[in-house]
Amino acid sequence: MERKTRSFLISTIDDAQVLLVEGSTSAFAIYQKLRDRYEGSTAHVAHYYINHYFMTIKYEEGTDPMEFFSTFERALKAAAEATGLVTIDEQKSLYFYHAMPSSWKLDLAIWKGSKKSIPYTDLKTNIERKVMDDYAMRKYIIAKGSQSRL
């Protein structure tokens, strides 16, 4: 797991910093080296880098949702291990919502209603259900289309 976390961190930082942390063997060692190099200023702005990375994760319609969920969960875990900060449920929901296709956002906004945020587990369950419903509908349309040709 440590190797995956280290690989994730290396893939998200600039090439100049990759050379700086080249000998580091753990995610925490990478974080410490970057923090020491920038005199602790990294600790204050680390969440900006993490926010930027999470905002680049996108779910594409028609792709495997389980692969997306596992990528998203791994990114959350790696960010928590690297910074030592726990991502709260509202943040997870915000990142997850932002990763959804724009065509789904209206449905999610209606479902959210006047609540401040949708709990992450509820949002994930709702997305899984929507993907499965869309898949079933496509399958039904294809089957119906092939029957009408007979």
Coordinates of N, CA and C in Angstrom, one line a residue:
M1 N 0.8 -1.2 0.0 CA 0.0 0.0 0.0 C 0.9 1.3 0.0
E2 N 2.0 1.2 0.7 CA 2.9 2.3 0.8 C 3.4 2.7 -0.6
R3 N 3.7 1.7 -1.4 CA 4.3 1.9 -2.7 C 3.2 2.6 -3.6
K4 N 1.9 2.2 -3.5 CA 0.9 2.8 -4.3 C 0.7 4.3 -3.9
T5 N 0.8 4.6 -2.5 CA 0.7 5.9 -2.1 C 1.8 6.8 -2.6
R6 N 3.0 6.2 -2.5 CA 4.2 6.9 -3.0 C 4.1 7.2 -4.5
S7 N 3.6 6.2 -5.2 CA 3.4 6.4 -6.7 C 2.4 7.5 -7.0
F8 N 1.3 7.5 -6.2 CA 0.3 8.5 -6.4 C 0.9 9.9 -6.1
L9 N 1.6 10.1 -5.0 CA 2.2 11.4 -4.7 C 3.2 11.8 -5.8
I10 N 4.0 10.9 -6.3 CA 5.0 11.2 -7.3 C 4.3 11.7 -8.6
S11 N 3.2 11.1 -8.9 CA 2.4 11.4 -10.1 C 1.7 12.7 -10.0
T12 N 1.5 13.3 -8.8 CA 0.7 14.5 -8.7 C 1.6 15.7 -8.4
I13 N 2.9 15.6 -8.3 CA 3.8 16.7 -8.0 C 4.6 17.1 -9.3
D14 N 5.1 18.3 -9.3 CA 5.9 18.8 -10.5 C 7.2 18.0 -10.6
D15 N 7.7 18.0 -11.8 CA 9.0 17.3 -12.1 C 10.1 17.8 -11.2
A16 N 10.1 19.1 -10.9 CA 11.2 19.7 -10.1 C 11.2 19.1 -8.7
Q17 N 10.0 18.9 -8.2 CA 9.8 18.3 -6.8 C 10.1 16.8 -6.9
V18 N 9.9 16.2 -8.0 CA 10.2 14.7 -8.1 C 11.6 14.5 -7.9
L19 N 12.5 15.3 -8.4 CA 13.9 15.2 -8.2 C 14.3 15.4 -6.8
L20 N 13.6 16.3 -6.1 CA 13.9 16.7 -4.7 C 13.6 15.5 -3.8
V21 N 12.5 14.7 -4.1 CA 12.1 13.6 -3.2 C 12.5 12.2 -3.8
E22 N 13.4 12.2 -4.7 CA 13.8 11.0 -5.4 C 14.2 9.9 -4.4
G23 N 14.9 10.1 -3.4 CA 15.4 9.1 -2.5 C 14.4 8.7 -1.4
S24 N 13.3 9.4 -1.3 CA 12.3 9.1 -0.3 C 11.6 7.8 -0.6
T25 N 11.4 7.0 0.5 CA 10.8 5.7 0.3 C 9.4 5.6 0.8
S26 N 8.9 6.6 1.5 CA 7.5 6.5 2.0 C 6.8 7.8 1.7
A27 N 5.5 7.8 1.8 CA 4.7 9.0 1.5 C 4.9 10.1 2.5
F28 N 5.1 9.7 3.8 CA 5.4 10.7 4.8 C 6.8 11.3 4.6
A29 N 7.7 10.5 4.2 CA 9.1 11.1 3.9 C 9.0 12.1 2.8
I30 N 8.2 11.8 1.8 CA 8.0 12.7 0.7 C 7.4 14.0 1.2
Y31 N 6.4 13.9 2.0 CA 5.7 15.1 2.6 C 6.7 15.9 3.4
Q32 N 7.5 15.2 4.3 CA 8.5 15.9 5.1 C 9.5 16.6 4.3
K33 N 10.0 16.0 3.3 CA 11.1 16.6 2.4 C 10.5 17.9 1.8
L34 N 9.3 17.8 1.2 CA 8.7 19.0 0.6 C 8.4 20.1 1.6
R35 N 8.0 19.7 2.8 CA 7.7 20.6 3.9 C 9.0 21.3 4.3
D36 N 10.1 20.5 4.5 CA 11.3 21.1 4.9 C 11.9 22.0 3.9
R37 N 11.8 21.6 2.6 CA 12.3 22.4 1.5 C 11.7 23.8 1.4
Y38 N 10.4 23.8 1.7 CA 9.7 25.1 1.6 C 9.4 25.7 2.9
E39 N 10.2 25.3 3.9 CA 10.2 25.9 5.3 C 8.8 25.8 5.9
G40 N 8.1 24.7 5.7 CA 6.8 24.6 6.4 C 5.6 25.2 5.7
S41 N 5.9 26.0 4.7 CA 4.8 26.6 4.0 C 3.9 25.6 3.3
T42 N 4.5 24.5 2.9 CA 3.7 23.4 2.2 C 2.5 23.0 3.1
A43 N 2.8 22.9 4.4 CA 1.7 22.4 5.3 C 0.5 23.4 5.3
H44 N 0.7 24.7 5.1 CA -0.4 25.6 5.0 C -1.1 25.6 3.7
V45 N -0.5 25.2 2.7 CA -1.1 25.3 1.3 C -1.4 23.9 0.8
A46 N -1.1 22.8 1.5 CA -1.2 21.5 1.0 C -2.6 21.2 0.5
H47 N -3.6 21.7 1.2 CA -5.0 21.5 0.9 C -5.3 22.1 -0.5
Y48 N -4.6 23.1 -0.9 CA -4.9 23.7 -2.2 C -4.4 22.7 -3.3
Y49 N -3.3 22.1 -3.1 CA -2.8 21.1 -4.1 C -3.8 19.9 -4.2
I50 N -4.2 19.5 -3.0 CA -5.1 18.4 -2.9 C -6.5 18.7 -3.6
N51 N -7.0 19.9 -3.3 CA -8.2 20.4 -3.9 C -8.1 20.4 -5.4
H52 N -7.0 20.9 -5.9 CA -6.7 21.0 -7.4 C -6.8 19.6 -8.0
Y53 N -6.1 18.6 -7.3 CA -6.0 17.3 -7.9 C -7.4 16.7 -7.9
F54 N -8.2 16.8 -6.8 CA -9.5 16.2 -6.8 C -10.5 16.8 -7.8
M55 N -10.3 18.1 -8.1 CA -11.1 18.8 -9.1 C -10.8 18.3 -10.5
T56 N -9.6 17.6 -10.7 CA -9.3 17.1 -12.0 C -9.8 15.7 -12.3
I57 N -10.3 15.0 -11.2 CA -10.8 13.7 -11.3 C -12.2 13.8 -11.9
K58 N -12.5 13.1 -13.0 CA -13.8 13.2 -13.6 C -14.3 11.8 -14.0
Y59 N -15.6 11.6 -13.8 CA -16.3 10.4 -14.3 C -16.9 10.6 -15.6
E60 N -16.5 9.8 -16.6 CA -17.0 9.9 -17.9 C -18.2 8.9 -18.1
E61 N -19.3 9.4 -18.6 CA -20.5 8.5 -18.8 C -20.1 7.3 -19.7
G62 N -20.6 6.2 -19.3 CA -20.3 5.0 -20.1 C -19.1 4.2 -19.7
T63 N -18.3 4.8 -18.8 CA -17.1 4.0 -18.3 C -17.5 3.2 -17.0
D64 N -16.7 2.4 -16.6 CA -16.9 1.5 -15.5 C -17.0 2.4 -14.2
P65 N -18.1 2.4 -13.5 CA -18.2 3.3 -12.3 C -17.4 2.7 -11.2
M66 N -17.3 1.4 -11.1 CA -16.5 0.8 -10.0 C -15.0 1.2 -10.1
E67 N -14.5 1.3 -11.3 CA -13.1 1.7 -11.5 C -13.0 3.2 -11.0
F68 N -14.0 4.0 -11.4 CA -13.9 5.4 -10.9 C -14.0 5.5 -9.4
F69 N -14.9 4.7 -8.8 CA -15.0 4.8 -7.3 C -13.8 4.4 -6.7
S70 N -13.1 3.3 -7.2 CA -11.9 2.8 -6.5 C -10.8 3.8 -6.7
T71 N -10.7 4.5 -7.9 CA -9.7 5.5 -8.1 C -9.9 6.7 -7.1
F72 N -11.2 7.1 -7.0 CA -11.5 8.2 -6.1 C -11.2 7.8 -4.7
E73 N -11.6 6.6 -4.2 CA -11.3 6.2 -2.9 C -9.8 6.1 -2.6
R74 N -9.0 5.6 -3.6 CA -7.6 5.6 -3.4 C -7.0 7.0 -3.3
A75 N -7.5 7.9 -4.1 CA -7.0 9.3 -4.0 C -7.3 9.9 -2.6
L76 N -8.5 9.7 -2.1 CA -8.8 10.2 -0.8 C -7.9 9.6 0.3
K77 N -7.7 8.3 0.2 CA -6.8 7.6 1.2 C -5.4 8.1 1.1
A78 N -4.9 8.3 -0.1 CA -3.5 8.7 -0.3 C -3.3 10.2 0.2
A79 N -4.3 11.0 -0.1 CA -4.2 12.4 0.4 C -4.2 12.4 1.9
A80 N -5.0 11.6 2.6 CA -5.1 11.5 4.0 C -3.8 11.0 4.6
E81 N -3.2 10.0 4.0 CA -1.9 9.5 4.5 C -0.8 10.5 4.3
A82 N -0.8 11.2 3.2 CA 0.3 12.2 2.9 C 0.3 13.4 3.8
T83 N -0.9 13.9 4.1 CA -1.0 15.1 4.9 C -1.3 14.9 6.3
G84 N -1.8 13.7 6.7 CA -2.3 13.5 8.0 C -3.6 14.1 8.4
L85 N -4.3 14.7 7.4 CA -5.5 15.3 7.6 C -6.7 14.4 7.1
V86 N -7.7 14.4 7.9 CA -8.9 13.6 7.6 C -9.8 14.4 6.7
T87 N -10.3 13.9 5.6 CA -11.2 14.5 4.7 C -12.6 14.3 5.3
I88 N -13.3 15.4 5.6 CA -14.7 15.3 6.2 C -15.7 14.9 5.1
D89 N -16.8 14.4 5.5 CA -17.9 13.9 4.6 C -18.3 15.0 3.6
E90 N -18.4 16.2 4.1 CA -18.9 17.3 3.1 C -17.9 17.5 2.0
Q91 N -16.6 17.5 2.4 CA -15.5 17.6 1.4 C -15.6 16.5 0.4
K92 N -15.7 15.3 0.8 CA -15.8 14.1 -0.1 C -17.0 14.3 -1.0
S93 N -18.1 14.7 -0.5 CA -19.3 14.9 -1.3 C -19.1 16.0 -2.4
L94 N -18.4 17.0 -2.0 CA -18.1 18.1 -2.9 C -17.2 17.7 -4.0
Y95 N -16.1 17.0 -3.7 CA -15.2 16.4 -4.7 C -15.9 15.5 -5.6
F96 N -16.8 14.6 -5.0 CA -17.5 13.6 -5.8 C -18.5 14.2 -6.7
Y97 N -19.2 15.2 -6.2 CA -20.2 15.9 -7.0 C -19.5 16.6 -8.2
H98 N -18.4 17.2 -7.9 CA -17.7 17.9 -9.0 C -17.2 17.0 -10.1
A99 N -16.9 15.7 -9.7 CA -16.4 14.7 -10.7 C -17.5 14.2 -11.6
M100 N -18.8 14.4 -11.3 CA -19.9 13.9 -12.1 C -20.1 14.6 -13.4
P101 N -20.6 14.0 -14.4 CA -20.9 14.6 -15.7 C -21.9 15.8 -15.5
S102 N -21.8 16.8 -16.2 CA -22.7 17.9 -16.1 C -24.2 17.6 -16.3
S103 N -24.4 16.5 -17.1 CA -25.8 16.1 -17.4 C -26.4 15.5 -16.2
W104 N -25.6 15.1 -15.2 CA -26.2 14.5 -14.0 C -26.4 15.5 -12.8
K105 N -25.8 16.7 -13.0 CA -25.8 17.6 -11.8 C -27.2 18.1 -11.5
L106 N -28.0 18.3 -12.5 CA -29.4 18.8 -12.3 C -30.1 17.8 -11.4
D107 N -30.0 16.5 -11.8 CA -30.7 15.4 -11.0 C -30.2 15.4 -9.6
L108 N -28.9 15.6 -9.4 CA -28.3 15.6 -8.1 C -28.7 16.8 -7.3
A109 N -28.8 18.0 -7.9 CA -29.3 19.2 -7.3 C -30.7 19.1 -6.8
I110 N -31.6 18.4 -7.6 CA -32.9 18.2 -7.2 C -33.0 17.3 -6.0
W111 N -32.2 16.2 -6.1 CA -32.2 15.2 -5.0 C -31.7 15.9 -3.7
K112 N -30.7 16.8 -3.8 CA -30.1 17.4 -2.6 C -31.1 18.3 -2.0
G113 N -31.9 19.0 -2.8 CA -32.9 19.9 -2.3 C -32.3 21.1 -1.5
S114 N -32.8 21.3 -0.3 CA -32.3 22.5 0.5 C -31.3 22.0 1.5
K115 N -30.9 20.8 1.5 CA -29.8 20.3 2.4 C -28.5 21.0 2.1
K116 N -27.7 21.2 3.1 CA -26.4 21.8 2.9 C -25.5 20.9 2.0
S117 N -25.5 19.6 2.3 CA -24.7 18.7 1.4 C -25.4 17.4 1.5
I118 N -25.0 16.5 0.5 CA -25.5 15.1 0.5 C -24.4 14.3 1.2
P119 N -24.8 13.5 2.1 CA -23.8 12.6 2.7 C -23.1 11.8 1.7
Y120 N -21.8 11.6 1.8 CA -21.0 10.9 0.8 C -21.5 9.5 0.5
T121 N -21.8 8.7 1.5 CA -22.3 7.4 1.2 C -23.6 7.4 0.5
D122 N -24.5 8.3 0.8 CA -25.8 8.4 0.1 C -25.5 8.9 -1.4
L123 N -24.6 9.8 -1.6 CA -24.3 10.3 -2.9 C -23.7 9.2 -3.7
K124 N -22.8 8.4 -3.2 CA -22.2 7.3 -3.9 C -23.2 6.2 -4.2
T125 N -24.1 5.9 -3.3 CA -25.2 4.9 -3.6 C -26.1 5.4 -4.7
N126 N -26.5 6.7 -4.6 CA -27.3 7.3 -5.6 C -26.7 7.2 -7.0
I127 N -25.4 7.5 -7.1 CA -24.7 7.5 -8.4 C -24.6 6.1 -8.9
E128 N -24.3 5.1 -8.0 CA -24.3 3.7 -8.4 C -25.6 3.3 -9.0
R129 N -26.7 3.7 -8.3 CA -28.1 3.3 -8.8 C -28.4 4.0 -10.1
K130 N -28.0 5.2 -10.3 CA -28.2 5.9 -11.6 C -27.5 5.3 -12.7
V131 N -26.2 4.9 -12.5 CA -25.4 4.2 -13.5 C -26.1 2.9 -13.9
M132 N -26.5 2.1 -12.9 CA -27.2 0.8 -13.2 C -28.5 1.0 -13.9
D133 N -29.3 2.0 -13.5 CA -30.5 2.3 -14.2 C -30.3 2.7 -15.7
D134 N -29.3 3.6 -15.9 CA -28.9 4.0 -17.3 C -28.5 2.8 -18.1
Y135 N -27.7 1.9 -17.5 CA -27.2 0.7 -18.2 C -28.4 -0.2 -18.5
A136 N -29.3 -0.4 -17.6 CA -30.5 -1.2 -17.8 C -31.4 -0.7 -18.9
M137 N -31.5 0.7 -19.0 CA -32.3 1.3 -20.0 C -31.7 1.1 -21.4
R138 N -30.4 1.3 -21.5 CA -29.7 1.1 -22.7 C -29.9 -0.3 -23.2
K139 N -29.7 -1.3 -22.3 CA -29.9 -2.7 -22.6 C -31.3 -3.0 -23.1
Y140 N -32.3 -2.4 -22.5 CA -33.7 -2.6 -22.9 C -33.9 -2.0 -24.3
I141 N -33.4 -0.8 -24.5 CA -33.6 -0.2 -25.8 C -32.9 -1.0 -26.9
I142 N -31.7 -1.5 -26.6 CA -31.1 -2.4 -27.6 C -31.9 -3.6 -27.9
A143 N -32.4 -4.3 -26.8 CA -33.2 -5.5 -27.0 C -34.5 -5.2 -27.7
K144 N -35.1 -4.1 -27.4 CA -36.3 -3.7 -28.1 C -36.1 -3.4 -29.6
G145 N -35.0 -2.8 -29.9 CA -34.6 -2.5 -31.2 C -34.4 -3.7 -32.1
S146 N -33.7 -4.7 -31.5 CA -33.4 -5.9 -32.2 C -34.6 -6.8 -32.4
Q147 N -35.6 -6.7 -31.5 CA -36.9 -7.4 -31.7 C -37.7 -6.8 -32.8
S148 N -37.7 -5.5 -33.0 CA -38.5 -4.8 -34.0 C -38.0 -5.1 -35.4
R149 N -36.7 -5.5 -35.5 CA -36.2 -5.9 -36.8 C -36.6 -7.2 -37.3
L150 N -37.1 -8.1 -36.4 CA -37.5 -9.5 -36.8 C -38.8 -9.5 -37.6

